[in-house]
Coordinates of C-alpha atoms and ligand atoms in Angstrom, one line a residue:
M185 CA 41.4 -16.0 -35.9
S186 CA 44.9 -15.9 -37.1
V187 CA 47.3 -18.7 -36.0
N188 CA 50.3 -16.9 -34.8
T189 CA 53.6 -18.4 -36.0
H190 CA 56.7 -18.4 -33.9
P191 CA 58.5 -15.1 -34.1
K192 CA 61.3 -16.4 -36.2
T193 CA 60.1 -19.5 -38.0
R194 CA 57.3 -20.5 -40.3
R195 CA 56.0 -23.3 -38.1
S196 CA 53.4 -22.5 -35.5
F197 CA 54.1 -23.4 -31.8
S198 CA 51.9 -26.5 -32.0
E199 CA 53.4 -27.6 -35.3
N200 CA 56.8 -27.4 -33.5
V201 CA 55.6 -29.6 -30.7
N202 CA 54.1 -32.1 -33.2
V203 CA 57.3 -32.3 -35.2
M204 CA 59.2 -33.2 -32.0
Y205 CA 56.5 -35.7 -30.8
D206 CA 56.3 -37.4 -34.3
R207 CA 60.0 -38.4 -34.0
A208 CA 59.1 -40.4 -30.8
A209 CA 55.9 -41.8 -32.4
V210 CA 58.0 -43.2 -35.2
I211 CA 60.6 -44.7 -32.9
L212 CA 57.9 -46.3 -30.8
K213 CA 56.3 -47.6 -34.1
L214 CA 52.9 -46.4 -32.8
D215 CA 49.9 -47.4 -34.7
P216 CA 49.1 -44.3 -36.9
G217 CA 45.6 -44.0 -35.5
L218 CA 46.9 -44.0 -32.0
A219 CA 49.7 -41.6 -32.8
E220 CA 47.2 -39.2 -34.3
M221 CA 44.9 -39.5 -31.3
I222 CA 47.7 -38.6 -29.0
R223 CA 48.9 -35.8 -31.2
Q224 CA 45.5 -34.0 -31.4
C225 CA 44.0 -31.7 -28.9
N226 CA 40.7 -33.3 -27.8
A227 CA 38.7 -30.1 -27.1
V228 CA 39.1 -26.4 -27.0
Y229 CA 36.7 -24.0 -25.5
Q230 CA 36.9 -20.4 -26.7
V231 CA 35.1 -17.8 -24.7
R232 CA 34.3 -14.2 -25.4
F233 CA 32.9 -12.1 -22.6
S234 CA 32.6 -8.4 -21.6
V235 CA 33.3 -6.8 -18.3
K236 CA 32.2 -3.3 -17.3
L237 CA 35.3 -1.4 -16.1
K238 CA 35.4 2.3 -15.2
G239 CA 31.9 2.6 -16.7
E240 CA 32.8 1.1 -20.0
L241 CA 32.3 -2.4 -21.4
R242 CA 35.6 -4.1 -22.3
A243 CA 35.6 -7.3 -24.4
F244 CA 37.9 -10.2 -23.7
I245 CA 38.8 -13.5 -25.4
G246 CA 40.2 -16.6 -23.7
W247 CA 40.6 -20.3 -24.2
R248 CA 40.9 -23.6 -22.3
A249 CA 42.4 -26.4 -24.4
L250 CA 42.1 -30.0 -23.3
H251 CA 44.8 -32.0 -25.0
S252 CA 44.4 -35.5 -23.4
E253 CA 42.0 -37.2 -20.9
H254 CA 43.6 -40.6 -20.6
R255 CA 44.0 -39.5 -16.9
L256 CA 41.7 -37.2 -15.1
P257 CA 41.6 -34.5 -14.0
A258 CA 43.4 -32.8 -16.9
K259 CA 46.0 -30.3 -15.6
G260 CA 47.7 -27.1 -16.7
G261 CA 48.1 -23.5 -16.1
I262 CA 46.1 -20.5 -17.2
R263 CA 48.2 -17.6 -18.5
Y264 CA 47.4 -13.9 -18.9
S265 CA 49.3 -12.7 -21.9
E266 CA 48.7 -10.1 -24.7
I267 CA 50.2 -12.5 -27.3
A268 CA 48.1 -15.5 -26.2
N269 CA 46.4 -17.3 -29.1
L270 CA 44.6 -20.5 -29.8
D271 CA 47.6 -22.2 -31.4
E272 CA 49.8 -21.4 -28.4
V273 CA 47.2 -22.7 -25.9
E274 CA 46.9 -26.0 -27.9
A275 CA 50.7 -26.4 -28.0
L276 CA 51.0 -25.7 -24.3
A277 CA 48.2 -28.2 -23.5
A278 CA 50.0 -30.9 -25.5
L279 CA 53.2 -30.1 -23.5
M280 CA 51.2 -30.6 -20.3
S281 CA 50.2 -34.1 -21.4
F282 CA 53.8 -35.1 -22.0
K283 CA 55.0 -33.2 -18.9
C284 CA 52.6 -35.0 -16.6
A285 CA 53.4 -38.4 -18.2
V286 CA 57.2 -38.0 -18.0
V287 CA 57.2 -37.2 -14.3
D288 CA 54.4 -39.7 -13.5
V289 CA 51.8 -37.2 -12.4
P290 CA 48.6 -39.1 -13.1
F291 CA 46.8 -36.2 -15.0
G292 CA 45.8 -35.4 -18.5
G293 CA 47.0 -32.3 -20.2
S294 CA 45.2 -28.9 -20.5
K295 CA 46.1 -25.2 -20.7
G296 CA 44.2 -22.0 -20.7
A297 CA 44.9 -18.4 -21.6
L298 CA 43.3 -15.0 -21.5
C299 CA 44.4 -12.5 -24.0
I300 CA 45.2 -9.6 -21.7
N301 CA 48.1 -7.4 -20.6
P302 CA 47.6 -7.7 -16.8
H303 CA 49.7 -4.6 -16.2
E304 CA 47.1 -2.4 -17.8
Y305 CA 44.6 -3.2 -15.0
D306 CA 44.4 -2.6 -11.3
E307 CA 43.8 -5.3 -8.8
D308 CA 40.0 -4.8 -8.5
E309 CA 39.6 -4.9 -12.3
L310 CA 41.7 -8.0 -12.6
E311 CA 39.6 -9.7 -9.9
K312 CA 36.4 -8.8 -11.8
I313 CA 37.8 -10.1 -15.1
T314 CA 39.2 -13.3 -13.5
R315 CA 35.9 -14.0 -11.7
R316 CA 34.0 -13.6 -15.0
F317 CA 36.5 -15.7 -17.0
S318 CA 36.4 -18.5 -14.4
R319 CA 32.6 -18.4 -14.2
E320 CA 32.5 -19.1 -18.0
L321 CA 35.0 -22.0 -17.6
I322 CA 33.2 -23.5 -14.6
K323 CA 29.9 -23.4 -16.4
K324 CA 31.3 -25.6 -19.2
G325 CA 33.2 -28.0 -16.9
F326 CA 36.6 -26.6 -17.7
I327 CA 37.3 -26.0 -14.1
S328 CA 36.5 -28.7 -11.6
P329 CA 38.5 -30.8 -9.1
S330 CA 37.7 -34.1 -10.8
V331 CA 37.9 -33.1 -14.5
N332 CA 40.0 -30.0 -15.2
V333 CA 42.3 -28.3 -12.6
P334 CA 44.0 -25.0 -13.7
G335 CA 47.2 -23.7 -12.0
P336 CA 49.2 -20.5 -12.3
D337 CA 51.3 -19.7 -15.4
L338 CA 52.8 -16.6 -17.0
G339 CA 51.0 -13.5 -15.8
T340 CA 49.0 -15.3 -13.1
S341 CA 49.8 -16.3 -9.5
A342 CA 48.2 -17.5 -6.2
R343 CA 46.0 -14.4 -6.3
E344 CA 44.2 -15.3 -9.5
M345 CA 44.0 -18.9 -8.3
E346 CA 42.3 -17.8 -5.1
W347 CA 39.7 -15.8 -7.1
M348 CA 39.0 -18.8 -9.3
C349 CA 38.7 -21.1 -6.4
D350 CA 36.3 -18.8 -4.6
M351 CA 34.2 -18.5 -7.8
Y352 CA 34.0 -22.3 -8.0
R353 CA 33.0 -22.6 -4.4
T354 CA 30.2 -20.0 -4.9
L355 CA 28.9 -21.8 -8.0
C356 CA 29.3 -25.4 -6.7
P357 CA 28.8 -25.1 -2.9
D358 CA 28.0 -28.8 -2.5
D359 CA 31.3 -30.1 -3.9
I360 CA 33.2 -31.4 -1.0
N361 CA 36.5 -31.3 -3.0
A362 CA 35.9 -27.7 -4.2
V363 CA 39.2 -26.4 -2.9
G364 CA 41.0 -28.8 -5.3
C365 CA 39.5 -27.1 -8.3
V366 CA 42.7 -25.1 -8.9
T367 CA 46.2 -25.4 -7.6
G368 CA 48.8 -22.8 -6.8
K369 CA 46.5 -21.2 -4.2
P370 CA 47.8 -19.2 -1.3
E371 CA 48.8 -21.4 1.6
S372 CA 46.0 -20.0 3.7
Q373 CA 43.5 -21.0 1.1
G374 CA 44.4 -24.7 0.7
G375 CA 47.7 -24.1 -1.1
I376 CA 50.8 -26.1 -0.3
R377 CA 54.2 -24.9 0.9
G378 CA 56.9 -24.8 -1.7
R379 CA 54.5 -24.3 -4.7
V380 CA 55.7 -20.8 -5.6
E381 CA 59.3 -21.8 -5.9
A382 CA 58.4 -25.3 -7.3
T383 CA 59.1 -24.8 -11.0
G384 CA 62.5 -23.1 -10.3
R385 CA 63.3 -25.7 -7.7
G386 CA 62.5 -28.4 -10.3
V387 CA 64.8 -26.7 -12.8
Q388 CA 67.6 -26.8 -10.2
Y389 CA 67.0 -30.5 -9.4
G390 CA 66.8 -31.4 -13.1
I391 CA 70.1 -29.7 -13.9
R392 CA 71.6 -31.3 -10.8
E393 CA 70.5 -34.7 -12.1
Y394 CA 72.3 -34.1 -15.4
F395 CA 75.5 -33.2 -13.6
R396 CA 75.2 -36.2 -11.4
N397 CA 76.1 -38.4 -14.4
P398 CA 79.7 -37.8 -15.5
K399 CA 79.0 -39.6 -18.8
D400 CA 76.3 -37.2 -19.7
V401 CA 78.3 -34.2 -18.6
K402 CA 81.1 -35.4 -20.9
K403 CA 78.7 -35.4 -23.8
A404 CA 78.3 -31.7 -23.4
G405 CA 82.1 -31.2 -23.5
L406 CA 82.1 -30.4 -19.8
S407 CA 83.4 -32.0 -16.7
G408 CA 82.9 -31.9 -12.9
G409 CA 79.8 -30.7 -11.1
L410 CA 77.7 -27.5 -11.1
E411 CA 80.2 -25.6 -8.9
G412 CA 81.7 -22.8 -11.0
K413 CA 79.6 -23.4 -14.1
R414 CA 78.7 -20.2 -15.9
I415 CA 75.1 -19.6 -16.5
I416 CA 73.1 -17.1 -18.6
V417 CA 69.4 -17.0 -17.7
Q418 CA 66.8 -15.4 -19.8
G419 CA 63.8 -14.1 -17.9
L420 CA 63.8 -13.2 -14.2
G421 CA 60.1 -14.1 -13.6
N422 CA 59.1 -16.6 -11.1
V423 CA 60.9 -19.6 -12.8
G424 CA 64.1 -17.8 -13.9
Y425 CA 64.4 -16.0 -10.6
H426 CA 64.1 -19.1 -8.4
A427 CA 66.2 -21.4 -10.6
S428 CA 69.1 -19.0 -10.9
K429 CA 68.9 -18.0 -7.2
F430 CA 69.0 -21.7 -6.1
L431 CA 71.7 -22.7 -8.6
S432 CA 74.0 -19.8 -7.6
E433 CA 73.3 -19.8 -3.8
E434 CA 73.1 -23.6 -3.2
D435 CA 75.2 -25.2 -6.0
G436 CA 77.9 -22.7 -6.5
A437 CA 77.1 -21.9 -10.2
I438 CA 77.9 -18.4 -11.4
I439 CA 75.2 -16.4 -13.0
T440 CA 77.2 -14.4 -15.6
G441 CA 74.2 -13.0 -17.4
I442 CA 70.6 -12.1 -16.9
V443 CA 68.5 -11.3 -20.0
E444 CA 65.3 -9.4 -19.6
R445 CA 62.9 -7.6 -21.9
D446 CA 64.7 -4.3 -21.6
G447 CA 68.3 -5.5 -22.0
A448 CA 70.8 -7.7 -20.3
L449 CA 73.2 -7.6 -17.3
L450 CA 76.6 -9.0 -17.5
D451 CA 79.1 -9.8 -14.8
E452 CA 81.7 -12.5 -15.4
N453 CA 82.3 -12.8 -11.7
G454 CA 78.7 -13.6 -11.0
L455 CA 75.6 -11.5 -10.5
D456 CA 73.7 -11.4 -7.2
V457 CA 70.4 -12.8 -8.3
E458 CA 68.5 -11.6 -5.2
K459 CA 69.8 -8.1 -5.6
V460 CA 68.9 -7.9 -9.3
H461 CA 65.5 -9.3 -8.5
Q462 CA 64.9 -6.7 -5.8
W463 CA 66.1 -3.9 -8.1
R464 CA 63.7 -5.1 -10.8
L465 CA 60.8 -5.4 -8.4
E466 CA 61.3 -1.9 -7.1
R467 CA 61.8 -0.2 -10.5
G468 CA 60.2 -2.5 -13.0
T469 CA 63.4 -2.7 -15.0
I470 CA 67.0 -4.0 -14.8
K471 CA 68.3 -0.8 -16.4
D472 CA 70.7 1.2 -14.2
Y473 CA 71.5 -1.7 -12.0
P474 CA 74.8 -0.5 -10.5
D475 CA 76.8 -3.7 -10.1
A476 CA 76.9 -5.0 -13.6
R477 CA 77.4 -4.0 -17.3
F478 CA 74.2 -3.2 -19.0
I479 CA 73.7 -4.4 -22.6
E480 CA 70.9 -2.9 -24.6
D481 CA 70.5 -5.8 -27.1
G482 CA 69.3 -8.6 -24.8
T483 CA 68.3 -10.9 -27.6
S484 CA 71.7 -11.3 -29.1
F485 CA 73.1 -11.7 -25.5
L486 CA 71.7 -15.2 -25.6
E487 CA 74.6 -16.0 -28.0
N488 CA 77.3 -15.1 -25.4
E489 CA 79.7 -17.7 -24.2
C490 CA 78.6 -19.7 -21.1
D491 CA 78.3 -23.3 -19.9
I492 CA 74.5 -23.4 -19.4
L493 CA 71.9 -21.2 -21.1
I494 CA 68.6 -21.2 -19.3
P495 CA 65.8 -19.7 -21.4
A496 CA 63.1 -19.1 -18.8
A497 CA 60.8 -16.6 -20.6
I498 CA 58.5 -17.5 -23.5
E499 CA 58.5 -19.8 -26.5
G500 CA 60.4 -19.5 -29.7
Q501 CA 63.6 -17.8 -28.4
I502 CA 66.1 -20.1 -30.0
H503 CA 65.3 -20.7 -33.6
E504 CA 66.8 -21.3 -37.1
R505 CA 68.3 -17.8 -37.2
N506 CA 70.2 -17.8 -34.0
A507 CA 70.8 -21.5 -33.1
A508 CA 74.0 -21.6 -35.1
R509 CA 75.5 -18.8 -32.9
I510 CA 74.5 -20.2 -29.5
Q511 CA 77.7 -20.8 -27.6
A512 CA 76.3 -22.6 -24.5
K513 CA 77.2 -26.2 -24.0
I514 CA 73.9 -27.0 -22.5
V515 CA 70.5 -25.3 -23.1
A516 CA 68.3 -26.0 -20.1
E517 CA 64.7 -25.2 -21.1
A518 CA 63.0 -23.7 -18.1
A519 CA 60.3 -22.1 -20.3
N520 CA 57.8 -24.0 -22.4
G521 CA 58.9 -24.3 -26.0
P522 CA 61.9 -21.9 -25.9
V523 CA 63.6 -23.8 -28.7
T524 CA 61.8 -24.3 -32.0
S525 CA 62.0 -27.6 -33.9
N526 CA 64.4 -26.0 -36.5
G527 CA 66.5 -24.5 -33.7
D528 CA 66.5 -27.8 -32.0
D529 CA 67.9 -29.6 -35.1
I530 CA 70.7 -27.1 -35.4
L531 CA 71.6 -27.4 -31.7
R532 CA 71.6 -31.2 -31.9
E533 CA 73.8 -31.2 -35.0
R534 CA 76.2 -28.9 -33.2
G535 CA 76.4 -31.2 -30.2
I536 CA 74.7 -28.8 -27.8
I537 CA 72.8 -30.7 -25.2
V538 CA 69.1 -29.6 -24.6
I539 CA 67.5 -30.6 -21.3
P540 CA 63.9 -30.5 -22.6
D541 CA 61.2 -28.2 -21.2
F542 CA 58.5 -30.7 -20.4
Y543 CA 60.9 -32.6 -18.1
L544 CA 62.9 -29.6 -16.7
N545 CA 60.0 -27.4 -15.8
A546 CA 57.7 -30.1 -14.5
G547 CA 58.4 -29.1 -10.9
G548 CA 55.4 -26.8 -10.9
V549 CA 52.8 -29.4 -11.9
T550 CA 54.4 -32.0 -9.7
V551 CA 53.9 -29.8 -6.6
S552 CA 50.5 -28.9 -7.9
Y553 CA 49.7 -32.6 -7.9
F554 CA 50.8 -32.7 -4.2
E555 CA 48.6 -29.8 -3.5
W556 CA 45.6 -31.4 -5.2
I557 CA 46.2 -34.6 -3.2
K558 CA 46.3 -32.5 0.0
N559 CA 43.0 -30.9 -1.1
I560 CA 41.1 -34.0 -1.9
T561 CA 42.3 -35.9 1.1
H562 CA 41.6 -32.9 3.3
I563 CA 44.7 -33.4 5.4
R564 CA 48.1 -31.6 5.5
F565 CA 51.1 -33.7 4.6
G566 CA 53.0 -34.9 7.7
R567 CA 50.1 -34.3 10.0
L568 CA 49.7 -37.9 11.1
E569 CA 53.3 -39.0 11.3
R570 CA 55.4 -36.0 12.2
R571 CA 55.2 -36.5 16.0
L572 CA 55.8 -40.2 15.6
D573 CA 58.9 -39.5 13.5
E574 CA 60.2 -37.2 16.2
I575 CA 59.7 -39.8 19.0
R576 CA 61.5 -42.3 16.8
G577 CA 64.3 -39.8 16.3
H578 CA 64.6 -39.3 20.1
H579 CA 64.8 -43.1 20.6
L580 CA 67.5 -43.4 18.0
V581 CA 69.6 -40.7 19.7
D582 CA 69.1 -42.5 23.0
V583 CA 70.2 -45.8 21.6
L584 CA 73.3 -44.3 19.9
E585 CA 74.3 -42.6 23.1
Q586 CA 73.8 -45.7 25.2
M587 CA 75.7 -47.9 22.8
T588 CA 78.7 -45.6 22.2
G589 CA 78.8 -44.0 25.6
Q590 CA 79.1 -40.7 23.8
K591 CA 76.8 -37.7 23.2
V592 CA 75.4 -37.3 19.7
P593 CA 76.6 -33.9 18.5
G594 CA 73.9 -31.2 19.0
E595 CA 73.4 -30.4 15.3
L596 CA 73.1 -34.1 14.3
S597 CA 70.8 -34.9 17.1
A598 CA 68.6 -31.9 16.2
K599 CA 68.3 -33.3 12.7
L600 CA 67.5 -36.8 13.9
V601 CA 64.7 -35.7 16.2
Q602 CA 63.0 -33.4 13.7
G603 CA 60.0 -34.8 12.0
A604 CA 59.5 -33.8 8.4
D605 CA 57.1 -30.9 7.8
E606 CA 55.1 -30.1 4.7
L607 CA 57.9 -28.2 3.0
D608 CA 60.4 -31.0 3.7
L609 CA 58.0 -33.5 2.2
V610 CA 57.3 -31.4 -0.9
R611 CA 60.9 -30.9 -1.6
S612 CA 61.9 -34.5 -1.1
G613 CA 58.9 -35.6 -3.3
L614 CA 59.9 -33.2 -6.0
E615 CA 63.6 -34.2 -5.9
D616 CA 62.7 -37.8 -6.1
T617 CA 60.4 -37.2 -9.0
M618 CA 63.0 -35.3 -11.0
H619 CA 65.6 -38.0 -10.2
L620 CA 63.4 -40.9 -11.3
A621 CA 62.2 -39.1 -14.5
Y622 CA 65.8 -38.2 -15.5
Q623 CA 66.9 -41.8 -15.0
A624 CA 64.1 -43.1 -17.2
I625 CA 64.8 -40.5 -19.9
R626 CA 68.6 -41.1 -19.7
D627 CA 68.1 -44.9 -20.1
V628 CA 66.2 -44.4 -23.3
W629 CA 68.8 -41.8 -24.5
L630 CA 71.8 -44.0 -23.9
E631 CA 70.3 -47.4 -24.8
N632 CA 68.5 -46.7 -28.1
E633 CA 70.6 -45.7 -31.0
Q634 CA 67.7 -44.1 -32.8
V635 CA 67.3 -41.7 -29.9
E636 CA 69.8 -38.9 -30.5
D637 CA 68.9 -36.5 -27.8
L638 CA 67.3 -36.0 -24.4
R639 CA 64.2 -34.4 -25.9
T640 CA 63.4 -37.3 -28.1
A641 CA 64.1 -39.7 -25.2
A642 CA 61.7 -37.7 -23.0
Y643 CA 59.0 -37.9 -25.7
V644 CA 59.5 -41.6 -26.0
V645 CA 59.1 -42.1 -22.2
A646 CA 56.0 -39.9 -22.0
T647 CA 54.4 -41.1 -25.2
R648 CA 54.8 -44.8 -24.2
K649 CA 52.9 -44.1 -21.0
I650 CA 50.1 -42.2 -22.7
A651 CA 49.8 -44.9 -25.4
C652 CA 49.7 -47.5 -22.7
S653 CA 46.8 -45.8 -21.0
Y654 CA 44.8 -45.3 -24.2
N655 CA 45.4 -49.0 -25.1
R656 CA 44.3 -50.1 -21.7
A657 CA 41.2 -48.1 -22.0
G658 CA 40.5 -49.9 -25.3
L659 CA 40.6 -46.8 -27.4
Ligands
LIG787 N1 52.1 -23.5 -15.4 C1 52.8 -24.6 -15.0 C2 53.3 -25.4 -16.2 O1 53.4 -25.0 -17.3 C3 52.1 -25.4 -13.9 C4 50.8 -25.8 -14.2 C5 50.0 -26.4 -13.1 O2 50.4 -26.4 -12.0 O3 48.9 -26.9 -13.4 O4 53.7 -26.5 -16.0

């Protein structure tokens, strides 16, 4: 098996992750043995299987990598991608370990992939393939609510998670927590509200956190809040779409560019993300979109002037050959590994701020954690206390009205008497998570002179927690 290297560098994806992690391990003065233990992927299961499609046997290859087990279950998505390979899966599993640690999700890190172009198959075929792949993983303990819990990733969604969950229930009918064997399921099948938008929502909250701190904003050579900031987003998949939609519709940011596989759209006055998204859904391309300039060469469009560049597609997009030409003040990594370690060095030297992937895109796994808790507790969030909150709200309105002799305005009173539902709780839990994690990263960044950037700070925060768990376990 060939280890694919990043498109534009000589280091493989996992080598890139290791280089970045090593910097933190040195700063933390980790014992070399422990540093190595954290760096390595603990186990990888490679599976080859065949499925009969249209009367012919088709062969597939897939992986599930288990990077760390200091906390169980291990967590991470399963992607369907034609360019999936072992090295990529290992790198992504490592990022999951750091991601969970940095946002205090008590899970180890894992990742899976199936080498497939899902667009080449119809729904029935994909179901057959997914059921077969998951059966192989379940047999070896690589899917289980207590040991290893996949979630959606590139090329997979609630649909695939439902098939996997159903397969697990069929094979392990006596597991009372079976529904917690995967996350990102449809709401009707044990999923949680707000999971589909969660990664994009987390990107929005993470960028907001950065802009909440004027000192940090100044470091990027900017001032003020998110309102009016010009953003270029690469990739209008689930993450890029939700992040750019929320940032433009709720925070007043202007999406000046959208880069896709087949080119880029430019409108200095701001693109309507929802309209572009609908256009792309209907036609499968952003070409011919009527309300913007179309630029054929999407890749070099990343180098256009903007305040924030959000790479939300795949790894290795900013590298040693284009980093010197990036004009954004902030690179907000919504994808996993969009900047290579060489690219990262160049951006840092040029004073461009990078908000690192495993913090910024942790919204997905954070809400997956909420979903898993819901599954193993067998109760929907808010079920016990919602009515009580409403009654308390009514009391509060009564007291206010009695004491002031005035009526509480209708809109305010409606807010006070409304108990939080599942979506409210998920959003507030996610916002709080992104807030606390940013503060922890920021403290390390600003207080330790060896720590030059947010990425290294995030690795320090995450690695310290993982090392602490391993030490406690006496390993
Ligand atoms: N695929 C997402 C990630 O890379 C979420 C994984 C999960 O929910 O397990 O973080």
